[in-house]
Amino acid sequence: MEVAADGKSPAVEGGRVATSSATYARRIRDEVLTWTSMRSWGSTAPIVTGQDSLLETAEVASTVALGYSLVPDAFSRAQRSTVRAALVSKALAPACWGYTNRSWMVESTSNWGVVVNAGMTMAAMVVADQNDAAAGAVFAQALPRLRRAVATTASDGGSPEGPNYTWLVHRYLALVSSSLLLSYGDAGGRQVPRVPAAAQHILDVTGPSGETFDYADADGAYIRPYLALWNARQGGDPLGDWLGQRLLDQRKVDGLLLLWARPETSKPTCQPLARTYESAGVAMLRSSWEEDATWVAVRGGSQVAGHRHLDLGTFVLEMDGRRFVDEYGQDEYSLPGYTGPLGSSSPWRLTTEAHSTLMRRSVQQPPTALAPLSSPTLGPSSRHITVDMRQALQAREASRQIVLAGEQVTTVDRVRLSSPAELRWSAHTRASVKLAREGRSALLTIDGRTVEARLGSSTPGAFRVVDAPAAPRGGRSNQGWRTLILDVGTRPARAGTHTAATVVTFVPR
């Protein structure tokens, strides 16, 4: 059967979905009605108040709005009234409380601000025909805040909170953008800023292995290209189409991919080999776009985002399709202190020690530190990116430079401090590690492929290897992880300062 939506239909072009059986429509209807029968969408309290978590509320509201709009003919007249009433009382009323009281959940410029305001906009669209006052009040408050959140957290296609939150932001931007455009035409489509770099960011932040750079609070999962696909539908971006088709070819299927993906036979050509994303706080270099290319990514930017780690300067490295330097990524949110202030008492994966960066021994990066990234410098035989590490190391001068020359990658760290200090260079890996040349070299091996880490001739000291600490109770396992460490002391220098420098080069064997 063909099921047609009435009113304002979020997300689906023309408001029509073809199905082979009424079974699907009944299943959607039953699930929507189950949600509407719940006491609250953001709290378990007996009485719904504005203190409900508006994030959960918005996620449920957008789901109910989309499900209802897809199959309204499956609902009786009374059931339609029930759904609309639930959207008003369980979503729009708490949202209006949040707007009136300037709740941080609606004012946020992180993923919260995108999800909450996009979800409430979708809910308002469904009830607009019957309750213009409630819908209009939400539109007037949600859309300006949504635009502000997009400008802050997603303007260059990524998120400072990591790829998991890039995926979340992209999903809600795709849903609300398509909803507004398809229901209200060009005027509706202009209500949410475009993010034209969405597809390019996904491609750049994904290594040849298929894993993403799991900076901040992420786990390396692939970013589903919802926004890239929607952009492709509007402007013919072949890269977005290619990303969607690649997932379908890998049998990673979901509804939006089936609705929006269009077949593409080849990857678009002439992609850049180096790029910096300032808003997301990441930069990437690669030797080519072949599957065995060398690819390195580094973290800079800000640690002020909602979901973050003390990870400025951390890098990941792939050679020959394997990730030789990696990030532990996120842990369980239920761990004590996981969502609290960052510092030495935070769960280990959030601390500076858990990242492949340069740090003062046992001194955490300040949680408010900034680490600006340079634009890629492209030379005739090499390219590099520099991270300003002064605030991260609380130094007079400090920088981390990542250099890619051919298939070799070098980290160059320079620090000038006001007092003596012990520094620690580290690289986390799941490779086996064998030290050589009295610790001046380390052989990292994965699946029979080996990369050698070499200390520069002027770099003092020797590598050592330590196993990862045991995971906290209830946390994710660290088994199989180890850390390559170089301990470096500062030396007296001019004007009473103390300096240190390290050079480490990774060479495929």
Short mmCIF file of C-alpha atoms in Angstrom, two decimals:
data_model
loop_
_atom_site.label_atom_id
_atom_site.label_comp_id
_atom_site.label_asym_id
_atom_site.label_seq_id
_atom_site.Cartn_x
_atom_site.Cartn_y
_atom_site.Cartn_z
CA MET A 1 0.00 0.00 0.00
CA GLU A 2 1.03 3.63 -0.25
CA VAL A 3 0.67 5.66 2.90
CA ALA A 4 0.26 9.41 2.55
CA ALA A 5 0.90 11.95 5.29
CA ASP A 6 -1.28 14.99 5.90
CA GLY A 7 -0.33 18.29 7.49
CA LYS A 8 3.33 19.15 7.69
CA SER A 9 5.42 16.04 7.22
CA PRO A 10 8.96 15.97 8.59
CA ALA A 11 11.80 14.63 6.53
CA VAL A 12 10.14 12.61 3.77
CA GLU A 13 9.95 14.14 0.33
CA GLY A 14 6.37 14.68 -0.73
CA GLY A 15 5.18 13.22 2.57
CA ARG A 16 4.74 9.79 1.02
CA VAL A 17 6.25 6.44 1.83
CA ALA A 18 5.66 3.34 -0.25
CA THR A 19 5.31 0.10 1.75
CA SER A 20 4.50 -3.43 0.71
CA SER A 21 2.14 -4.08 3.58
CA ALA A 22 -0.06 -2.27 6.08
CA THR A 23 1.91 -4.17 8.72
CA TYR A 24 4.59 -1.47 8.74
CA ALA A 25 2.05 1.30 9.14
CA ARG A 26 0.38 -0.47 12.06
CA ARG A 27 3.75 -1.06 13.74
CA ILE A 28 4.64 2.63 13.47
CA ARG A 29 1.19 3.62 14.76
CA ASP A 30 1.41 1.27 17.74
CA GLU A 31 4.84 2.53 18.74
CA VAL A 32 3.76 6.16 18.47
CA LEU A 33 0.70 5.45 20.62
CA THR A 34 2.87 3.69 23.20
CA TRP A 35 4.97 6.82 23.52
CA THR A 36 1.93 9.08 23.79
CA SER A 37 0.58 6.97 26.68
CA MET A 38 3.70 7.59 28.78
CA ARG A 39 3.48 10.05 31.64
CA SER A 40 6.48 12.05 30.50
CA TRP A 41 9.10 12.00 27.77
CA GLY A 42 11.85 13.45 29.90
CA SER A 43 11.19 12.45 33.49
CA THR A 44 9.79 9.70 35.66
CA ALA A 45 8.25 12.19 38.07
CA PRO A 46 4.49 11.97 38.64
CA ILE A 47 4.02 15.55 37.46
CA VAL A 48 5.66 16.84 34.28
CA THR A 49 7.54 20.08 34.84
CA GLY A 50 9.95 22.27 32.99
CA GLN A 51 12.75 20.54 34.86
CA ASP A 52 12.40 17.47 32.66
CA SER A 53 15.45 16.67 30.57
CA LEU A 54 14.65 18.49 27.36
CA LEU A 55 17.22 16.44 25.45
CA GLU A 56 15.32 13.18 25.97
CA THR A 57 12.06 15.02 25.49
CA ALA A 58 13.16 16.41 22.13
CA GLU A 59 14.44 13.03 20.94
CA VAL A 60 11.13 11.35 21.73
CA ALA A 61 9.15 14.27 20.32
CA SER A 62 10.98 14.16 16.99
CA THR A 63 10.46 10.39 16.80
CA VAL A 64 6.75 10.70 17.52
CA ALA A 65 6.40 13.58 15.06
CA LEU A 66 8.17 11.70 12.29
CA GLY A 67 6.33 8.42 12.92
CA TYR A 68 2.94 10.12 13.00
CA SER A 69 3.63 12.13 9.87
CA LEU A 70 4.67 9.05 7.91
CA VAL A 71 1.45 7.09 8.46
CA PRO A 72 -1.38 9.40 9.61
CA ASP A 73 -3.96 7.26 7.79
CA ALA A 74 -3.17 4.43 10.21
CA PHE A 75 -4.54 6.53 13.09
CA SER A 76 -8.20 7.07 13.89
CA ARG A 77 -9.48 10.62 14.34
CA ALA A 78 -9.35 10.19 18.12
CA GLN A 79 -5.82 8.79 17.98
CA ARG A 80 -4.65 11.74 15.91
CA SER A 81 -5.98 14.13 18.52
CA THR A 82 -4.22 12.10 21.21
CA VAL A 83 -0.87 12.31 19.43
CA ARG A 84 -1.14 16.05 18.86
CA ALA A 85 -2.18 16.65 22.45
CA ALA A 86 0.77 14.61 23.66
CA LEU A 87 3.19 16.61 21.52
CA VAL A 88 1.86 19.83 23.04
CA SER A 89 1.77 18.71 26.68
CA LYS A 90 4.82 16.46 26.80
CA ALA A 91 7.15 18.39 24.47
CA LEU A 92 6.10 21.91 23.56
CA ALA A 93 4.98 22.93 27.06
CA PRO A 94 8.27 21.85 28.71
CA ALA A 95 10.13 23.51 25.83
CA CYS A 96 8.33 26.80 26.41
CA TRP A 97 9.21 26.55 30.12
CA GLY A 98 12.84 26.15 29.04
CA TYR A 99 12.71 29.16 26.73
CA THR A 100 11.01 31.36 29.33
CA ASN A 101 13.52 30.39 32.02
CA ARG A 102 16.52 30.37 29.67
CA SER A 103 17.33 26.77 30.56
CA TRP A 104 20.88 25.82 29.59
CA MET A 105 19.40 22.91 27.66
CA VAL A 106 17.79 25.22 25.11
CA GLU A 107 20.52 27.84 25.25
CA SER A 108 23.37 25.37 24.70
CA THR A 109 25.56 25.81 21.63
CA SER A 110 26.78 22.19 21.78
CA ASN A 111 24.92 19.12 20.50
CA TRP A 112 22.24 19.77 23.15
CA GLY A 113 21.27 23.00 21.45
CA VAL A 114 20.94 21.32 18.06
CA VAL A 115 19.00 18.26 19.27
CA VAL A 116 16.64 20.09 21.62
CA ASN A 117 15.73 22.91 19.27
CA ALA A 118 15.54 20.74 16.15
CA GLY A 119 13.39 18.13 17.90
CA MET A 120 11.01 20.74 19.27
CA THR A 121 10.74 22.36 15.85
CA MET A 122 9.70 19.04 14.33
CA ALA A 123 7.10 18.52 17.05
CA ALA A 124 5.72 22.02 16.48
CA MET A 125 5.36 21.36 12.76
CA VAL A 126 2.95 18.46 13.37
CA VAL A 127 0.59 20.46 15.58
CA ALA A 128 0.80 23.73 13.62
CA ASP A 129 -2.43 23.14 11.68
CA GLN A 130 -4.44 22.57 14.86
CA ASN A 131 -2.58 24.67 17.43
CA ASP A 132 -0.90 27.59 15.75
CA ALA A 133 -0.25 29.42 19.03
CA ALA A 134 1.77 26.59 20.60
CA ALA A 135 3.65 25.85 17.40
CA GLY A 136 4.36 29.51 16.69
CA ALA A 137 5.72 30.09 20.19
CA VAL A 138 8.20 27.23 19.73
CA PHE A 139 9.20 28.25 16.21
CA ALA A 140 9.97 31.79 17.40
CA GLN A 141 12.24 30.51 20.18
CA ALA A 142 13.74 27.31 18.75
CA LEU A 143 14.90 28.42 15.32
CA PRO A 144 17.17 31.34 16.39
CA ARG A 145 18.77 29.11 19.02
CA LEU A 146 19.21 26.32 16.51
CA ARG A 147 20.98 28.68 14.11
CA ARG A 148 23.28 29.85 16.90
CA ALA A 149 24.14 26.27 17.90
CA VAL A 150 24.92 25.30 14.30
CA ALA A 151 27.19 28.32 13.89
CA THR A 152 29.11 27.33 17.03
CA THR A 153 29.31 23.55 16.91
CA ALA A 154 28.89 22.46 13.31
CA SER A 155 29.80 25.30 10.97
CA ASP A 156 32.69 23.43 9.33
CA GLY A 157 31.02 20.02 9.32
CA GLY A 158 32.45 18.56 12.54
CA SER A 159 31.94 18.85 16.29
CA PRO A 160 34.42 19.70 19.06
CA GLU A 161 32.78 16.89 21.07
CA GLY A 162 34.00 14.18 18.68
CA PRO A 163 32.66 12.14 15.74
CA ASN A 164 29.88 10.50 17.79
CA TYR A 165 28.41 13.93 18.35
CA THR A 166 29.10 14.96 14.77
CA TRP A 167 26.85 12.06 13.80
CA LEU A 168 24.15 13.17 16.27
CA VAL A 169 24.26 16.79 15.13
CA HIS A 170 24.21 15.79 11.46
CA ARG A 171 21.20 13.54 12.03
CA TYR A 172 19.07 16.24 13.60
CA LEU A 173 20.16 18.92 11.15
CA ALA A 174 19.24 16.65 8.26
CA LEU A 175 15.83 15.87 9.76
CA VAL A 176 14.88 19.43 10.64
CA SER A 177 16.31 20.95 7.44
CA SER A 178 14.46 18.51 5.23
CA SER A 179 11.29 18.90 7.28
CA LEU A 180 11.25 22.67 6.96
CA LEU A 181 12.11 22.70 3.28
CA LEU A 182 9.67 20.01 2.25
CA SER A 183 6.81 21.43 4.28
CA TYR A 184 7.34 25.19 3.90
CA GLY A 185 9.36 25.47 0.70
CA ASP A 186 12.40 27.66 0.23
CA ALA A 187 11.40 29.96 3.09
CA GLY A 188 11.43 27.01 5.44
CA GLY A 189 14.69 25.70 4.06
CA ARG A 190 16.39 29.01 4.80
CA GLN A 191 15.57 28.77 8.51
CA VAL A 192 18.53 26.45 9.24
CA PRO A 193 22.06 27.26 8.03
CA ARG A 194 23.57 24.93 5.47
CA VAL A 195 26.67 22.96 6.44
CA PRO A 196 28.24 22.39 3.02
CA ALA A 197 31.39 20.79 4.48
CA ALA A 198 29.49 17.90 6.07
CA ALA A 199 30.53 15.30 3.49
CA GLN A 200 34.11 16.53 3.21
CA HIS A 201 34.54 16.44 6.99
CA ILE A 202 33.37 12.82 7.18
CA LEU A 203 35.81 11.84 4.45
CA ASP A 204 38.73 13.70 6.02
CA VAL A 205 38.20 12.56 9.60
CA THR A 206 37.99 8.91 8.52
CA GLY A 207 41.26 7.04 8.11
CA PRO A 208 42.02 4.49 5.37
CA SER A 209 41.12 1.75 7.89
CA GLY A 210 37.51 3.02 7.94
CA GLU A 211 37.74 4.20 11.57
CA THR A 212 37.28 7.85 12.46
CA PHE A 213 39.63 10.00 14.51
CA ASP A 214 38.12 9.32 17.93
CA TYR A 215 39.10 12.59 19.58
CA ALA A 216 37.12 14.02 22.52
CA ASP A 217 34.32 11.67 23.61
CA ALA A 218 34.13 9.26 20.70
CA ASP A 219 34.65 5.58 19.92
CA GLY A 220 35.88 5.52 16.31
CA ALA A 221 32.51 4.59 14.82
CA TYR A 222 31.73 5.69 11.27
CA ILE A 223 29.70 8.89 10.95
CA ARG A 224 26.51 8.07 9.10
CA PRO A 225 26.27 10.71 6.36
CA TYR A 226 22.68 11.87 6.87
CA LEU A 227 23.40 15.55 6.43
CA ALA A 228 25.81 14.87 3.57
CA LEU A 229 23.09 12.87 1.82
CA TRP A 230 20.48 15.56 2.34
CA ASN A 231 22.89 18.18 1.03
CA ALA A 232 23.49 15.97 -2.00
CA ARG A 233 19.77 15.82 -2.67
CA GLN A 234 19.62 19.61 -2.65
CA GLY A 235 22.80 20.54 -4.46
CA GLY A 236 24.02 17.44 -6.24
CA ASP A 237 27.09 16.92 -4.02
CA PRO A 238 28.56 13.69 -5.44
CA LEU A 239 30.65 13.12 -2.34
CA GLY A 240 27.55 12.86 -0.15
CA ASP A 241 25.99 10.40 -2.58
CA TRP A 242 29.15 8.32 -2.62
CA LEU A 243 29.34 8.17 1.19
CA GLY A 244 25.74 6.97 1.43
CA GLN A 245 26.14 4.36 -1.27
CA ARG A 246 29.32 3.05 0.36
CA LEU A 247 27.39 2.27 3.54
CA LEU A 248 24.61 0.58 1.58
CA ASP A 249 27.22 -1.51 -0.23
CA GLN A 250 28.56 -2.54 3.19
CA ARG A 251 25.01 -3.54 4.21
CA LYS A 252 24.94 -0.86 6.91
CA VAL A 253 21.37 0.08 6.18
CA ASP A 254 18.88 2.33 7.93
CA GLY A 255 15.78 4.23 6.93
CA LEU A 256 17.36 7.55 6.00
CA LEU A 257 20.00 5.87 3.86
CA LEU A 258 17.27 4.04 1.95
CA LEU A 259 15.25 7.23 1.54
CA TRP A 260 18.06 9.55 0.49
CA ALA A 261 20.97 7.56 -0.97
CA ARG A 262 21.46 7.58 -4.73
CA PRO A 263 23.76 5.13 -6.52
CA GLU A 264 27.21 6.40 -7.37
CA THR A 265 29.80 4.25 -9.07
CA SER A 266 33.04 5.98 -8.08
CA LYS A 267 34.53 8.25 -5.43
CA PRO A 268 34.85 11.90 -6.50
CA THR A 269 38.41 12.78 -7.46
CA CYS A 270 40.77 15.65 -6.58
CA GLN A 271 40.22 15.58 -2.83
CA PRO A 272 42.72 17.60 -0.72
CA LEU A 273 45.47 15.75 1.14
CA ALA A 274 45.54 18.14 4.12
CA ARG A 275 42.85 20.06 5.93
CA THR A 276 42.19 21.88 9.21
CA TYR A 277 38.74 22.14 10.80
CA GLU A 278 38.97 24.98 13.29
CA SER A 279 35.51 24.68 14.86
CA ALA A 280 35.90 20.94 15.38
CA GLY A 281 39.51 21.43 16.47
CA VAL A 282 41.11 18.76 14.28
CA ALA A 283 43.51 18.58 11.35
CA MET A 284 44.47 15.73 9.03
CA LEU A 285 47.29 14.93 6.62
CA ARG A 286 47.46 11.99 4.23
CA SER A 287 49.93 10.78 1.63
CA SER A 288 47.23 9.83 -0.89
CA TRP A 289 43.66 8.56 -1.11
CA GLU A 290 44.75 4.95 -1.65
CA GLU A 291 43.71 2.26 0.85
CA ASP A 292 47.29 1.79 2.08
CA ALA A 293 48.01 5.52 2.45
CA THR A 294 49.63 7.08 5.49
CA TRP A 295 47.14 9.21 7.42
CA VAL A 296 47.68 11.24 10.57
CA ALA A 297 45.21 13.37 12.50
CA VAL A 298 45.85 15.73 15.40
CA ARG A 299 43.63 17.42 17.98
CA GLY A 300 43.70 21.10 18.85
CA GLY A 301 41.01 23.70 19.37
CA SER A 302 39.02 23.98 22.58
CA GLN A 303 38.24 21.68 25.51
CA VAL A 304 35.26 23.73 26.63
CA ALA A 305 32.70 21.61 24.73
CA GLY A 306 30.21 19.55 26.74
CA HIS A 307 31.68 16.11 26.04
CA ARG A 308 35.43 16.45 26.04
CA HIS A 309 38.70 14.93 27.21
CA LEU A 310 41.97 16.60 28.21
CA ASP A 311 43.42 15.67 24.84
CA LEU A 312 44.96 18.72 23.18
CA GLY A 313 47.85 17.70 20.96
CA THR A 314 46.83 14.04 20.77
CA PHE A 315 47.30 12.30 17.42
CA VAL A 316 46.37 9.07 15.66
CA LEU A 317 48.41 7.43 12.93
CA GLU A 318 47.54 4.90 10.25
CA MET A 319 49.97 3.23 7.86
CA ASP A 320 49.22 0.42 5.43
CA GLY A 321 45.58 0.34 6.52
CA ARG A 322 46.37 -0.27 10.21
CA ARG A 323 46.09 2.16 13.10
CA PHE A 324 49.44 2.16 14.89
CA VAL A 325 48.78 5.11 17.23
CA ASP A 326 45.25 5.22 18.57
CA GLU A 327 42.85 6.81 21.02
CA TYR A 328 41.08 4.89 23.80
CA GLY A 329 37.96 6.90 23.12
CA GLN A 330 34.95 7.22 25.35
CA ASP A 331 34.20 5.26 28.51
CA GLU A 332 30.93 4.54 30.29
CA TYR A 333 28.92 7.60 31.25
CA SER A 334 27.87 5.87 34.47
CA LEU A 335 31.41 6.08 35.90
CA PRO A 336 31.70 8.46 38.88
CA GLY A 337 32.90 11.85 37.73
CA TYR A 338 32.54 11.11 34.02
CA THR A 339 30.35 14.13 33.32
CA GLY A 340 31.82 16.32 36.06
CA PRO A 341 34.69 18.82 35.99
CA LEU A 342 37.79 17.52 34.23
CA GLY A 343 40.97 16.94 36.21
CA SER A 344 43.19 14.34 37.82
CA SER A 345 40.18 12.79 39.60
CA SER A 346 38.32 12.19 36.32
CA PRO A 347 38.02 8.64 34.97
CA TRP A 348 41.37 7.71 33.43
CA ARG A 349 40.32 7.80 29.78
CA LEU A 350 39.43 11.48 30.14
CA THR A 351 42.81 12.51 31.57
CA THR A 352 45.83 13.80 29.67
CA GLU A 353 47.79 10.58 30.44
CA ALA A 354 45.31 8.62 28.33
CA HIS A 355 46.16 10.56 25.16
CA SER A 356 49.07 10.56 22.73
CA THR A 357 50.37 14.00 23.51
CA LEU A 358 53.14 15.86 25.35
CA MET A 359 52.44 16.75 28.98
CA ARG A 360 54.14 17.87 32.14
CA ARG A 361 54.55 14.70 34.15
CA SER A 362 51.47 14.17 36.37
CA VAL A 363 50.08 17.62 35.47
CA GLN A 364 46.73 17.65 33.68
CA GLN A 365 45.98 20.08 30.87
CA PRO A 366 43.81 22.96 32.12
CA PRO A 367 40.19 22.18 31.15
CA THR A 368 39.80 25.71 29.72
CA ALA A 369 42.96 25.55 27.57
CA LEU A 370 42.89 26.47 23.89
CA ALA A 371 45.26 25.06 21.28
CA PRO A 372 44.88 26.88 17.95
CA LEU A 373 45.69 24.88 14.83
CA SER A 374 47.59 26.24 11.85
CA SER A 375 46.42 25.82 8.31
CA PRO A 376 48.30 23.01 6.54
CA THR A 377 51.67 24.06 5.15
CA LEU A 378 52.31 22.36 1.84
CA GLY A 379 55.93 22.04 0.73
CA PRO A 380 57.43 20.41 -2.37
CA SER A 381 58.22 17.17 -0.51
CA SER A 382 56.32 17.43 2.78
CA ARG A 383 53.34 19.01 4.51
CA HIS A 384 52.81 19.86 8.14
CA ILE A 385 50.35 21.21 10.71
CA THR A 386 51.23 23.00 13.96
CA VAL A 387 49.32 23.01 17.25
CA ASP A 388 49.89 25.89 19.67
CA MET A 389 50.38 24.06 22.99
CA ARG A 390 51.19 27.03 25.25
CA GLN A 391 48.01 26.90 27.31
CA ALA A 392 47.92 23.10 27.40
CA LEU A 393 51.44 22.98 28.86
CA GLN A 394 51.19 26.30 30.73
CA ALA A 395 54.37 27.37 28.96
CA ARG A 396 55.88 30.57 27.62
CA GLU A 397 56.28 28.86 24.27
CA ALA A 398 55.10 25.42 23.19
CA SER A 399 54.18 23.83 19.90
CA ARG A 400 53.55 20.41 18.41
CA GLN A 401 54.24 20.04 14.71
CA ILE A 402 53.07 17.03 12.73
CA VAL A 403 55.07 16.51 9.53
CA LEU A 404 54.22 14.11 6.71
CA ALA A 405 57.04 13.48 4.23
CA GLY A 406 56.32 10.72 1.75
CA GLU A 407 55.00 7.91 3.93
CA GLN A 408 56.89 9.00 7.07
CA VAL A 409 55.34 10.98 9.93
CA THR A 410 57.30 13.01 12.47
CA THR A 411 56.13 14.69 15.66
CA VAL A 412 58.24 17.71 16.61
CA ASP A 413 57.64 19.20 20.07
CA ARG A 414 59.26 22.38 21.39
CA VAL A 415 58.68 23.82 24.86
CA ARG A 416 60.01 26.83 26.81
CA LEU A 417 59.06 27.05 30.49
CA SER A 418 59.71 29.46 33.33
CA SER A 419 60.96 26.70 35.65
CA PRO A 420 62.45 23.21 35.34
CA ALA A 421 60.02 20.40 34.58
CA GLU A 422 59.81 16.76 33.59
CA LEU A 423 57.88 16.13 30.38
CA ARG A 424 56.32 12.97 29.03
CA TRP A 425 55.84 12.16 25.33
CA SER A 426 53.47 9.25 24.78
CA ALA A 427 51.81 7.24 22.01
CA HIS A 428 49.03 4.77 22.82
CA THR A 429 48.71 1.66 20.69
CA ARG A 430 47.18 -1.78 20.37
CA ALA A 431 50.20 -2.97 18.41
CA SER A 432 52.82 -5.25 19.90
CA VAL A 433 55.90 -3.18 20.77
CA LYS A 434 59.55 -4.27 20.73
CA LEU A 435 62.31 -1.88 21.76
CA ALA A 436 65.58 -1.81 19.78
CA ARG A 437 68.89 0.10 19.72
CA GLU A 438 68.86 0.49 23.50
CA GLY A 439 65.44 2.07 23.43
CA ARG A 440 66.22 4.60 20.70
CA SER A 441 63.85 2.72 18.40
CA ALA A 442 60.53 0.87 18.86
CA LEU A 443 58.95 -1.61 16.46
CA LEU A 444 55.14 -1.55 16.42
CA THR A 445 53.52 -4.57 14.74
CA ILE A 446 49.90 -5.26 13.80
CA ASP A 447 48.80 -8.17 11.56
CA GLY A 448 52.34 -8.70 10.34
CA ARG A 449 52.80 -5.03 9.39
CA THR A 450 55.50 -3.11 11.22
CA VAL A 451 56.17 0.57 11.80
CA GLU A 452 59.37 1.80 13.43
CA ALA A 453 59.33 4.77 15.81
CA ARG A 454 62.75 6.46 15.87
CA LEU A 455 64.08 9.13 18.18
CA GLY A 456 65.74 12.08 16.45
CA SER A 457 69.51 12.27 16.88
CA SER A 458 69.24 15.38 19.08
CA THR A 459 66.43 13.96 21.24
CA PRO A 460 67.77 12.68 24.59
CA GLY A 461 66.64 9.57 26.41
CA ALA A 462 65.10 6.26 25.39
CA PHE A 463 61.64 4.80 24.89
CA ARG A 464 59.96 2.64 27.48
CA VAL A 465 56.73 0.65 27.22
CA VAL A 466 54.01 0.30 29.85
CA ASP A 467 50.73 -1.61 29.78
CA ALA A 468 47.49 0.30 30.13
CA PRO A 469 46.02 0.53 33.64
CA ALA A 470 43.17 -1.75 34.60
CA ALA A 471 39.74 -0.41 33.75
CA PRO A 472 37.69 1.00 36.62
CA ARG A 473 34.76 -1.08 37.85
CA GLY A 474 32.00 -0.71 35.28
CA GLY A 475 34.35 0.85 32.71
CA ARG A 476 35.47 -0.32 29.29
CA SER A 477 38.37 -2.75 29.09
CA ASN A 478 41.89 -1.49 28.42
CA GLN A 479 43.19 -4.99 27.75
CA GLY A 480 45.62 -5.20 24.84
CA TRP A 481 46.60 -1.54 25.04
CA ARG A 482 50.08 -0.26 25.84
CA THR A 483 51.90 3.05 25.77
CA LEU A 484 55.20 4.02 24.19
CA ILE A 485 56.71 6.67 26.48
CA LEU A 486 59.67 9.05 26.29
CA ASP A 487 60.60 10.94 29.46
CA VAL A 488 62.34 14.24 28.83
CA GLY A 489 63.72 16.83 31.23
CA THR A 490 64.12 20.51 30.46
CA ARG A 491 67.50 22.23 30.18
CA PRO A 492 68.51 25.73 31.31
CA ALA A 493 68.26 28.30 28.53
CA ARG A 494 68.34 32.07 27.99
CA ALA A 495 66.77 34.58 30.39
CA GLY A 496 66.33 31.98 33.10
CA THR A 497 63.99 29.81 31.04
CA HIS A 498 64.10 26.05 30.56
CA THR A 499 63.57 24.28 27.25
CA ALA A 500 62.95 20.81 25.85
CA ALA A 501 62.49 19.39 22.38
CA THR A 502 61.54 15.97 21.04
CA VAL A 503 61.60 14.55 17.52
CA VAL A 504 60.00 11.16 16.85
CA THR A 505 59.67 9.73 13.34
CA PHE A 506 57.39 6.86 12.34
CA VAL A 507 58.64 4.86 9.36
CA PRO A 508 56.78 1.95 7.70
CA ARG A 509 58.96 -1.15 7.42
#
